[in-house]
mmCIF file of C-alpha atoms and ligand atoms in Angstrom:
data_model
loop_
_atom_site.group_PDB
_atom_site.id
_atom_site.type_symbol
_atom_site.label_atom_id
_atom_site.label_comp_id
_atom_site.label_asym_id
_atom_site.label_seq_id
_atom_site.Cartn_x
_atom_site.Cartn_y
_atom_site.Cartn_z
ATOM 1 C CA MET A 1218 20.718 2.085 -24.832
ATOM 2 C CA PRO A 1219 18.228 3.490 -21.950
ATOM 3 C CA ALA A 1220 14.956 3.397 -22.748
ATOM 4 C CA THR A 1221 12.735 6.606 -24.260
ATOM 5 C CA ILE A 1222 10.586 7.549 -21.615
ATOM 6 C CA ILE A 1223 6.877 8.072 -21.744
ATOM 7 C CA ASP A 1224 5.829 11.386 -21.126
ATOM 8 C CA GLY A 1225 2.247 10.790 -19.655
ATOM 9 C CA ARG A 1226 2.258 14.354 -18.498
ATOM 10 C CA ALA A 1227 2.591 15.677 -21.970
ATOM 11 C CA VAL A 1228 -0.017 13.279 -23.380
ATOM 12 C CA ALA A 1229 -2.152 14.201 -21.057
ATOM 13 C CA ALA A 1230 -2.017 17.790 -21.659
ATOM 14 C CA ARG A 1231 -2.174 17.453 -25.144
ATOM 15 C CA LEU A 1232 -5.689 14.933 -24.384
ATOM 16 C CA ARG A 1233 -6.838 17.848 -21.725
ATOM 17 C CA GLU A 1234 -6.390 20.262 -24.238
ATOM 18 C CA GLN A 1235 -8.624 18.268 -26.927
ATOM 19 C CA VAL A 1236 -11.041 17.526 -24.194
ATOM 20 C CA LYS A 1237 -11.350 21.386 -24.068
ATOM 21 C CA ASP A 1238 -12.111 22.027 -27.681
ATOM 22 C CA ASP A 1239 -14.650 19.057 -27.347
ATOM 23 C CA ALA A 1240 -16.282 20.814 -24.334
ATOM 24 C CA ALA A 1241 -16.246 23.873 -25.915
ATOM 25 C CA ALA A 1242 -18.135 22.918 -29.152
ATOM 26 C CA PHE A 1243 -20.838 20.726 -27.287
ATOM 27 C CA ALA A 1244 -21.467 24.056 -25.101
ATOM 28 C CA GLN A 1245 -21.971 26.487 -28.462
ATOM 29 C CA GLN A 1246 -24.080 23.557 -30.472
ATOM 30 C CA HIS A 1247 -26.120 22.657 -27.173
ATOM 31 C CA GLY A 1248 -26.231 26.117 -25.191
ATOM 32 C CA ARG A 1249 -24.681 24.137 -22.069
ATOM 33 C CA PRO A 1250 -21.447 23.015 -20.956
ATOM 34 C CA PRO A 1251 -21.306 19.036 -20.850
ATOM 35 C CA GLY A 1252 -21.658 18.840 -16.984
ATOM 36 C CA LEU A 1253 -19.838 16.324 -14.305
ATOM 37 C CA ALA A 1254 -21.059 15.364 -11.055
ATOM 38 C CA THR A 1255 -19.271 13.485 -8.179
ATOM 39 C CA ILE A 1256 -21.203 12.335 -4.702
ATOM 40 C CA MET A 1257 -18.837 12.122 -1.540
ATOM 41 C CA VAL A 1258 -19.834 10.910 1.354
ATOM 42 C CA GLY A 1259 -18.245 11.419 4.552
ATOM 43 C CA ASP A 1260 -15.479 13.416 4.922
ATOM 44 C CA ASP A 1261 -12.516 10.792 4.057
ATOM 45 C CA PRO A 1262 -9.676 13.543 3.403
ATOM 46 C CA ALA A 1263 -7.863 11.402 0.687
ATOM 47 C CA SER A 1264 -11.493 11.410 -1.604
ATOM 48 C CA ALA A 1265 -11.778 15.337 -0.613
ATOM 49 C CA VAL A 1266 -8.402 15.797 -2.328
ATOM 50 C CA TYR A 1267 -9.228 13.310 -5.216
ATOM 51 C CA VAL A 1268 -12.731 14.665 -5.829
ATOM 52 C CA ALA A 1269 -11.393 18.759 -5.701
ATOM 53 C CA GLY A 1270 -8.845 17.656 -8.207
ATOM 54 C CA LYS A 1271 -11.595 16.618 -10.199
ATOM 55 C CA HIS A 1272 -13.646 19.997 -10.014
ATOM 56 C CA LYS A 1273 -10.814 21.788 -10.825
ATOM 57 C CA ALA A 1274 -10.025 19.821 -14.040
ATOM 58 C CA SER A 1275 -13.676 20.194 -15.016
ATOM 59 C CA GLY A 1276 -13.316 24.040 -14.815
ATOM 60 C CA GLU A 1277 -10.136 24.315 -16.854
ATOM 61 C CA ALA A 1278 -11.294 21.621 -19.490
ATOM 62 C CA GLY A 1279 -14.986 23.770 -19.781
ATOM 63 C CA ILE A 1280 -17.265 21.526 -17.888
ATOM 64 C CA ALA A 1281 -19.420 22.136 -15.043
ATOM 65 C CA SER A 1282 -19.280 20.131 -12.352
ATOM 66 C CA PHE A 1283 -21.505 19.767 -8.908
ATOM 67 C CA ASP A 1284 -20.150 18.519 -6.113
ATOM 68 C CA HIS A 1285 -22.675 16.711 -4.369
ATOM 69 C CA ARG A 1286 -21.620 15.623 -0.354
ATOM 70 C CA LEU A 1287 -23.659 13.572 1.985
ATOM 71 C CA PRO A 1288 -22.722 12.907 5.767
ATOM 72 C CA ALA A 1289 -21.058 9.563 6.511
ATOM 73 C CA ASP A 1290 -24.238 8.497 8.019
ATOM 74 C CA ALA A 1291 -25.925 8.559 5.008
ATOM 75 C CA THR A 1292 -28.544 5.218 3.657
ATOM 76 C CA HIS A 1293 -28.418 3.637 0.902
ATOM 77 C CA ASP A 1294 -31.453 5.248 -0.085
ATOM 78 C CA ASP A 1295 -30.246 8.711 0.506
ATOM 79 C CA VAL A 1296 -26.923 7.685 -2.043
ATOM 80 C CA ALA A 1297 -29.661 6.278 -4.599
ATOM 81 C CA ALA A 1298 -32.138 9.015 -4.366
ATOM 82 C CA LEU A 1299 -29.468 11.156 -5.556
ATOM 83 C CA ILE A 1300 -27.792 9.206 -8.018
ATOM 84 C CA GLU A 1301 -31.485 8.857 -9.327
ATOM 85 C CA ARG A 1302 -32.350 12.535 -9.879
ATOM 86 C CA LEU A 1303 -28.455 12.821 -11.319
ATOM 87 C CA ASN A 1304 -29.794 10.015 -13.869
ATOM 88 C CA ALA A 1305 -32.923 11.987 -14.384
ATOM 89 C CA ASP A 1306 -30.838 15.595 -15.174
ATOM 90 C CA PRO A 1307 -29.818 16.448 -18.021
ATOM 91 C CA ALA A 1308 -27.370 18.676 -16.883
ATOM 92 C CA CYS A 1309 -25.526 15.904 -15.725
ATOM 93 C CA SER A 1310 -23.602 14.092 -18.566
ATOM 94 C CA GLY A 1311 -21.535 11.882 -16.437
ATOM 95 C CA MET A 1312 -20.965 11.384 -12.611
ATOM 96 C CA ILE A 1313 -19.097 9.874 -10.217
ATOM 97 C CA VAL A 1314 -19.615 7.730 -6.717
ATOM 98 C CA GLN A 1315 -16.137 8.648 -4.960
ATOM 99 C CA LEU A 1316 -14.512 5.568 -3.822
ATOM 100 C CA PRO A 1317 -14.620 4.172 -1.150
ATOM 101 C CA VAL A 1318 -17.816 4.934 0.527
ATOM 102 C CA PRO A 1319 -18.211 4.405 4.690
ATOM 103 C CA GLY A 1320 -18.540 0.381 5.901
ATOM 104 C CA HIS A 1321 -22.126 0.383 6.194
ATOM 105 C CA LEU A 1322 -22.767 0.788 2.325
ATOM 106 C CA ASP A 1323 -22.025 -0.920 -0.855
ATOM 107 C CA GLY A 1324 -19.762 0.950 -3.185
ATOM 108 C CA VAL A 1325 -20.380 -1.772 -5.916
ATOM 109 C CA ALA A 1326 -24.396 -1.823 -5.367
ATOM 110 C CA LEU A 1327 -24.111 2.048 -5.390
ATOM 111 C CA THR A 1328 -22.345 2.408 -8.487
ATOM 112 C CA ASN A 1329 -24.500 0.397 -10.560
ATOM 113 C CA LEU A 1330 -27.457 2.476 -9.928
ATOM 114 C CA VAL A 1331 -25.864 4.577 -12.145
ATOM 115 C CA HIS A 1332 -26.876 5.087 -15.891
ATOM 116 C CA PRO A 1333 -24.643 3.161 -18.194
ATOM 117 C CA ASP A 1334 -24.441 6.297 -20.345
ATOM 118 C CA LYS A 1335 -23.118 8.636 -17.346
ATOM 119 C CA ASP A 1336 -20.956 6.008 -15.688
ATOM 120 C CA VAL A 1337 -17.572 8.318 -17.079
ATOM 121 C CA ASP A 1338 -15.805 5.912 -14.297
ATOM 122 C CA GLY A 1339 -16.841 2.876 -16.670
ATOM 123 C CA LEU A 1340 -17.112 0.490 -13.612
ATOM 124 C CA THR A 1341 -20.858 -0.751 -14.038
ATOM 125 C CA VAL A 1342 -21.265 -3.991 -14.640
ATOM 126 C CA ALA A 1343 -23.275 -2.465 -17.715
ATOM 127 C CA SER A 1344 -19.961 -0.841 -19.089
ATOM 128 C CA ALA A 1345 -17.962 -3.712 -18.158
ATOM 129 C CA GLY A 1346 -20.096 -6.159 -20.162
ATOM 130 C CA ARG A 1347 -20.558 -3.195 -23.042
ATOM 131 C CA LEU A 1348 -16.160 -3.386 -23.061
ATOM 132 C CA ALA A 1349 -16.725 -7.385 -23.213
ATOM 133 C CA LEU A 1350 -18.850 -7.578 -26.156
ATOM 134 C CA GLY A 1351 -17.222 -4.828 -28.344
ATOM 135 C CA LEU A 1352 -20.062 -2.670 -27.512
ATOM 136 C CA PRO A 1353 -19.542 1.357 -27.868
ATOM 137 C CA GLY A 1354 -20.044 2.809 -24.411
ATOM 138 C CA LEU A 1355 -18.045 4.740 -21.304
ATOM 139 C CA ARG A 1356 -14.588 3.443 -20.881
ATOM 140 C CA PRO A 1357 -12.014 2.860 -17.710
ATOM 141 C CA CYS A 1358 -10.262 6.137 -17.891
ATOM 142 C CA THR A 1359 -6.382 4.341 -16.327
ATOM 143 C CA PRO A 1360 -6.739 1.454 -18.802
ATOM 144 C CA SER A 1361 -7.952 3.702 -21.752
ATOM 145 C CA GLY A 1362 -5.148 6.032 -20.253
ATOM 146 C CA VAL A 1363 -2.476 3.104 -20.931
ATOM 147 C CA MET A 1364 -3.757 3.018 -24.979
ATOM 148 C CA ASP A 1365 -3.631 6.385 -25.317
ATOM 149 C CA LEU A 1366 0.618 6.389 -23.825
ATOM 150 C CA LEU A 1367 0.877 2.871 -25.931
ATOM 151 C CA ALA A 1368 -0.340 4.940 -29.272
ATOM 152 C CA ASP A 1369 1.073 7.735 -28.611
ATOM 153 C CA ALA A 1370 4.493 5.612 -28.269
ATOM 154 C CA GLY A 1371 3.628 4.196 -31.463
ATOM 155 C CA THR A 1372 3.484 1.155 -30.229
ATOM 156 C CA GLU A 1373 1.910 -1.940 -32.357
ATOM 157 C CA LEU A 1374 -0.541 -4.075 -30.836
ATOM 158 C CA GLU A 1375 -1.174 -6.164 -33.329
ATOM 159 C CA GLY A 1376 -0.359 -9.350 -32.923
ATOM 160 C CA ALA A 1377 2.052 -8.269 -30.172
ATOM 161 C CA GLU A 1378 2.689 -10.318 -26.765
ATOM 162 C CA VAL A 1379 1.232 -8.247 -24.216
ATOM 163 C CA VAL A 1380 1.440 -9.204 -20.404
ATOM 164 C CA VAL A 1381 -0.827 -7.853 -17.855
ATOM 165 C CA ILE A 1382 0.030 -8.162 -14.232
ATOM 166 C CA GLY A 1383 -3.209 -7.719 -11.997
ATOM 167 C CA ARG A 1384 -6.333 -8.630 -12.628
ATOM 168 C CA SER A 1385 -8.808 -6.088 -10.824
ATOM 169 C CA ASN A 1386 -12.137 -4.815 -12.057
ATOM 170 C CA LEU A 1387 -10.686 -1.518 -11.961
ATOM 171 C CA PHE A 1388 -7.575 -1.811 -13.880
ATOM 172 C CA GLY A 1389 -6.601 -5.163 -14.704
ATOM 173 C CA LYS A 1390 -9.401 -7.029 -16.419
ATOM 174 C CA PRO A 1391 -10.646 -3.859 -18.265
ATOM 175 C CA MET A 1392 -6.891 -3.724 -19.686
ATOM 176 C CA ALA A 1393 -6.966 -6.789 -21.428
ATOM 177 C CA GLN A 1394 -10.004 -6.426 -22.765
ATOM 178 C CA MET A 1395 -8.765 -3.194 -24.456
ATOM 179 C CA LEU A 1396 -6.448 -4.593 -25.730
ATOM 180 C CA LEU A 1397 -7.695 -7.923 -27.110
ATOM 181 C CA ALA A 1398 -9.861 -5.607 -29.023
ATOM 182 C CA ALA A 1399 -6.407 -3.942 -30.426
ATOM 183 C CA ASN A 1400 -5.799 -7.827 -31.407
ATOM 184 C CA ALA A 1401 -3.043 -8.218 -29.056
ATOM 185 C CA THR A 1402 -2.076 -11.592 -27.504
ATOM 186 C CA VAL A 1403 -2.862 -11.186 -24.360
ATOM 187 C CA THR A 1404 -1.957 -12.817 -21.125
ATOM 188 C CA VAL A 1405 -3.363 -11.587 -17.382
ATOM 189 C CA CYS A 1406 -0.729 -12.604 -14.429
ATOM 190 C CA HIS A 1407 -2.259 -12.514 -10.840
ATOM 191 C CA SER A 1408 -1.038 -14.037 -7.626
ATOM 192 C CA ARG A 1409 -1.103 -17.431 -8.072
ATOM 193 C CA THR A 1410 0.653 -17.287 -11.407
ATOM 194 C CA LYS A 1411 3.354 -19.695 -11.713
ATOM 195 C CA ASP A 1412 7.078 -17.920 -12.211
ATOM 196 C CA LEU A 1413 5.674 -15.035 -13.120
ATOM 197 C CA PRO A 1414 9.251 -13.120 -14.518
ATOM 198 C CA GLU A 1415 9.471 -16.012 -16.887
ATOM 199 C CA VAL A 1416 6.003 -15.156 -18.349
ATOM 200 C CA CYS A 1417 6.727 -11.292 -18.316
ATOM 201 C CA ARG A 1418 9.915 -12.151 -20.605
ATOM 202 C CA ARG A 1419 7.560 -12.916 -23.151
ATOM 203 C CA ALA A 1420 5.865 -9.815 -23.223
ATOM 204 C CA ASP A 1421 6.116 -7.190 -26.067
ATOM 205 C CA VAL A 1422 4.437 -5.472 -23.768
ATOM 206 C CA LEU A 1423 4.680 -5.536 -20.339
ATOM 207 C CA ILE A 1424 1.882 -3.709 -17.831
ATOM 208 C CA ALA A 1425 2.415 -3.669 -14.311
ATOM 209 C CA ALA A 1426 -0.883 -2.950 -12.010
ATOM 210 C CA VAL A 1427 0.188 -4.641 -8.551
ATOM 211 C CA GLY A 1428 0.853 -2.421 -6.162
ATOM 212 C CA ARG A 1429 4.186 -3.688 -5.095
ATOM 213 C CA PRO A 1430 7.282 -0.982 -5.114
ATOM 214 C CA GLU A 1431 9.580 -2.293 -7.618
ATOM 215 C CA MET A 1432 8.454 -5.759 -8.094
ATOM 216 C CA VAL A 1433 9.186 -5.852 -11.893
ATOM 217 C CA ARG A 1434 13.250 -5.934 -12.256
ATOM 218 C CA ALA A 1435 15.314 -5.890 -15.372
ATOM 219 C CA ASP A 1436 15.584 -9.456 -15.933
ATOM 220 C CA TRP A 1437 11.685 -9.792 -16.292
ATOM 221 C CA VAL A 1438 12.050 -7.289 -19.144
ATOM 222 C CA ARG A 1439 12.236 -8.447 -22.646
ATOM 223 C CA PRO A 1440 15.038 -5.898 -24.091
ATOM 224 C CA GLY A 1441 13.299 -3.855 -26.301
ATOM 225 C CA ALA A 1442 9.997 -4.444 -24.795
ATOM 226 C CA THR A 1443 7.117 -1.520 -23.582
ATOM 227 C CA VAL A 1444 6.867 -1.124 -20.224
ATOM 228 C CA ILE A 1445 3.803 0.666 -18.501
ATOM 229 C CA ASP A 1446 4.114 1.121 -14.719
ATOM 230 C CA VAL A 1447 0.396 1.821 -13.471
ATOM 231 C CA GLY A 1448 1.505 0.630 -9.789
ATOM 232 C CA VAL A 1449 1.309 3.978 -7.487
ATOM 233 C CA ASN A 1450 3.047 3.051 -4.166
ATOM 234 C CA ARG A 1451 3.814 6.113 -1.380
ATOM 235 C CA LEU A 1452 6.780 4.982 0.465
ATOM 236 C CA GLU A 1453 9.196 7.344 2.454
ATOM 237 C CA ARG A 1454 10.989 8.175 -0.451
ATOM 238 C CA GLY A 1455 8.287 9.429 -2.400
ATOM 239 C CA LEU A 1456 6.232 7.865 -5.206
ATOM 240 C CA VAL A 1457 7.646 4.657 -6.875
ATOM 241 C CA GLY A 1458 5.628 2.144 -9.225
ATOM 242 C CA ASP A 1459 5.764 -1.145 -9.798
ATOM 243 C CA VAL A 1460 8.824 -1.457 -11.822
ATOM 244 C CA ALA A 1461 12.366 -0.950 -10.717
ATOM 245 C CA PHE A 1462 12.531 2.428 -13.372
ATOM 246 C CA ASP A 1463 16.516 2.867 -12.856
ATOM 247 C CA GLU A 1464 17.437 -0.836 -13.971
ATOM 248 C CA VAL A 1465 14.510 -1.552 -16.086
ATOM 249 C CA ALA A 1466 15.118 1.897 -18.405
ATOM 250 C CA GLU A 1467 18.116 -0.108 -19.148
ATOM 251 C CA VAL A 1468 16.891 -3.354 -20.787
ATOM 252 C CA ALA A 1469 13.323 -1.441 -22.249
ATOM 253 C CA ALA A 1470 12.791 0.242 -25.051
ATOM 254 C CA ALA A 1471 10.210 2.901 -23.888
ATOM 255 C CA ILE A 1472 8.945 2.900 -20.406
ATOM 256 C CA THR A 1473 7.036 5.422 -18.321
ATOM 257 C CA PRO A 1474 7.807 6.835 -14.629
ATOM 258 C CA VAL A 1475 6.099 7.269 -12.188
ATOM 259 C CA PRO A 1476 5.267 9.848 -11.193
ATOM 260 C CA GLY A 1477 3.896 11.471 -14.261
ATOM 261 C CA GLY A 1478 3.344 8.825 -16.748
ATOM 262 C CA VAL A 1479 0.234 6.496 -16.577
ATOM 263 C CA GLY A 1480 -1.577 8.527 -13.528
ATOM 264 C CA PRO A 1481 -1.964 11.942 -15.224
ATOM 265 C CA MET A 1482 -3.817 10.047 -18.009
ATOM 266 C CA THR A 1483 -7.133 8.905 -15.350
ATOM 267 C CA ILE A 1484 -8.262 12.340 -15.221
ATOM 268 C CA ALA A 1485 -8.041 13.337 -18.422
ATOM 269 C CA GLY A 1486 -9.973 9.979 -19.262
ATOM 270 C CA LEU A 1487 -12.757 10.924 -16.615
ATOM 271 C CA LEU A 1488 -13.089 14.306 -18.640
ATOM 272 C CA ARG A 1489 -12.605 13.061 -22.444
ATOM 273 C CA ASN A 1490 -15.805 10.941 -21.055
ATOM 274 C CA THR A 1491 -17.766 13.689 -19.412
ATOM 275 C CA VAL A 1492 -18.138 15.140 -23.319
ATOM 276 C CA GLN A 1493 -18.656 11.725 -24.707
ATOM 277 C CA ALA A 1494 -21.139 10.745 -22.476
ATOM 278 C CA ALA A 1495 -22.921 14.728 -22.919
ATOM 279 C CA ARG A 1496 -22.642 13.773 -27.015
ATOM 280 C CA MET A 1497 -24.433 10.256 -26.223
ATOM 281 C CA GLN A 1498 -26.705 11.627 -24.238
ATOM 282 C CA ALA A 1499 -27.822 14.596 -27.238
ATOM 283 C CA GLU A 1500 -27.695 11.770 -29.412
ATOM 284 C CA ALA A 1501 -29.991 9.824 -27.854
ATOM 285 C CA GLU A 1502 -31.983 13.326 -27.608
ATOM 286 C CA GLY A 1503 -32.699 13.233 -31.148
ATOM 287 C CA ALA A 1504 -30.141 16.759 -31.303
ATOM 288 C CA PRO A 1505 -28.246 16.936 -34.530
ATOM 289 C CA ALA A 1506 -25.219 14.832 -34.385
ATOM 290 C CA ARG A 1507 -22.084 16.699 -34.522
HETATM 291 P P1 LIG B 703 -5.634 -4.523 -6.753
HETATM 292 O O1 LIG B 703 -7.282 -4.181 -6.988
HETATM 293 O O2 LIG B 703 -5.361 -4.740 -5.072
HETATM 294 O O3 LIG B 703 -4.953 -5.257 -7.909
HETATM 295 C C1 LIG B 703 -3.705 -6.480 -7.773
HETATM 296 C C2 LIG B 703 -3.876 -7.113 -8.650
HETATM 297 O O4 LIG B 703 -2.253 -7.303 -8.263
HETATM 298 C C3 LIG B 703 -4.601 -8.602 -8.263
HETATM 299 O O5 LIG B 703 -4.639 -8.989 -9.318
HETATM 300 C C4 LIG B 703 -3.554 -9.513 -7.500
HETATM 301 O O6 LIG B 703 -3.641 -10.644 -7.657
HETATM 302 C C5 LIG B 703 -1.962 -8.601 -8.264
HETATM 303 N N1 LIG B 703 -1.100 -9.620 -7.403
HETATM 304 C C6 LIG B 703 -0.506 -8.740 -6.121
HETATM 305 N N2 LIG B 703 0.644 -9.758 -5.426
HETATM 306 C C7 LIG B 703 0.869 -10.097 -6.916
HETATM 307 C C8 LIG B 703 2.575 -10.650 -6.919
HETATM 308 N N3 LIG B 703 3.109 -10.819 -5.657
HETATM 309 N N4 LIG B 703 2.246 -11.462 -8.098
HETATM 310 C C9 LIG B 703 1.101 -11.455 -8.939
HETATM 311 N N5 LIG B 703 0.617 -10.732 -8.696
HETATM 312 C C10 LIG B 703 0.009 -9.729 -8.362
HETATM 313 O O7 LIG B 703 -4.839 -3.001 -7.161
HETATM 314 P P2 LIG B 703 -5.202 -2.010 -8.602
HETATM 315 O O8 LIG B 703 -6.958 -1.307 -8.123
HETATM 316 O O9 LIG B 703 -5.287 -2.921 -10.067
HETATM 317 O O10 LIG B 703 -4.292 -1.294 -8.569
HETATM 318 C C11 LIG B 703 -3.373 -1.531 -8.724
HETATM 319 C C12 LIG B 703 -2.299 -1.041 -8.716
HETATM 320 O O11 LIG B 703 -1.839 0.401 -9.879
HETATM 321 C C13 LIG B 703 -2.063 0.050 -7.646
HETATM 322 O O12 LIG B 703 -0.850 0.631 -7.050
HETATM 323 C C14 LIG B 703 -2.741 1.391 -7.739
HETATM 324 O O13 LIG B 703 -2.384 2.362 -6.726
HETATM 325 C C15 LIG B 703 -2.628 1.687 -8.682
HETATM 326 N N6 LIG B 703 -3.296 2.567 -9.636
HETATM 327 C C16 LIG B 703 -3.173 3.679 -10.358
HETATM 328 C C17 LIG B 703 -4.245 4.393 -10.896
HETATM 329 C C18 LIG B 703 -3.778 5.236 -11.473
HETATM 330 O O14 LIG B 703 -4.338 6.486 -12.289
HETATM 331 N N7 LIG B 703 -2.340 5.706 -11.902
HETATM 332 C C19 LIG B 703 -5.429 3.395 -11.447
HETATM 333 C C20 LIG B 703 -5.470 2.821 -10.742
HETATM 334 C C21 LIG B 703 -4.510 1.433 -9.791
HETATM 335 P P3 LIG B 703 -5.029 -11.232 -7.146
HETATM 336 O O15 LIG B 703 -6.214 -11.336 -8.071
HETATM 337 O O16 LIG B 703 -4.618 -12.565 -7.440
HETATM 338 O O17 LIG B 703 -5.150 -10.958 -5.781
#
């Protein structure tokens, strides 16, 4: 029987409606909306498209957004000064340093200047540490979007065997931490994993985040498993994931498509984090908690 398709667009749309309500409630209570600042250095066209998408989505959610652009030859100190200014600005609840930055700059070092309570991408060392230690904090948007999709699909994680392919700081590692926190038994695979198909066949939930088109085949998947495809690969025939969708859908119980699966969750998660950041800061300032 073909798998149930996990509809990321629908789940993301519901999350964005919730965020819109939460942003309106915050604005009513505090007299200003949550605010998202983006910092873009240089004029990389792909980054410009991503940044524009974040501002459009913010506007639709009732979140103020601030578009900071610096020239391609901006120095580390120029960018650092802007980050420090935004760290101190109460109108900015969250900020993003749009990566990649030009080659003379260190994107990781710059990202780490963002105050952890404003780190809406969840990518600073402080945010990664909070996640690893199970402390409250802002979580990376794509893995938290996967958690939302699994919850929406009714996937039981407690005690489940979950295999994550990919160990990046952006996705694989935080994904593993979130699954552990949900009491799953987690295996993280990477380019040196021996007999990857065999490891994948153990999975009740298989999550692929590699960047290799249609790498995961039907015979890698345990019948009845849930398969989450994080991969985004642009081929001539269009966008494809890391999972061979048509054949895996014949084996899995549930599967995310590409596009329309994990992708839409990332920006919704960013908006949610911005409202959460605004609340955290308001509570820290001593405003009455909602
Ligand atoms: P990344 O930093 O390049 O990491 C890729 C991971 O895959 C690495 O851990 C690598 O192992 C592993 N890998 C590479 N070849 C492999 C192989 N043959 N067998 C097993 N593992 C292998 O990528 P990323 O940033 O995590 O992103 C992964 C994919 O997800 C990309 O397609 C990206 O576009 C997509 N993505 C989508 C979203 C979204 O919003 N939908 C968000 C983030 C990422 P090593 O560590 O050993 O090198």
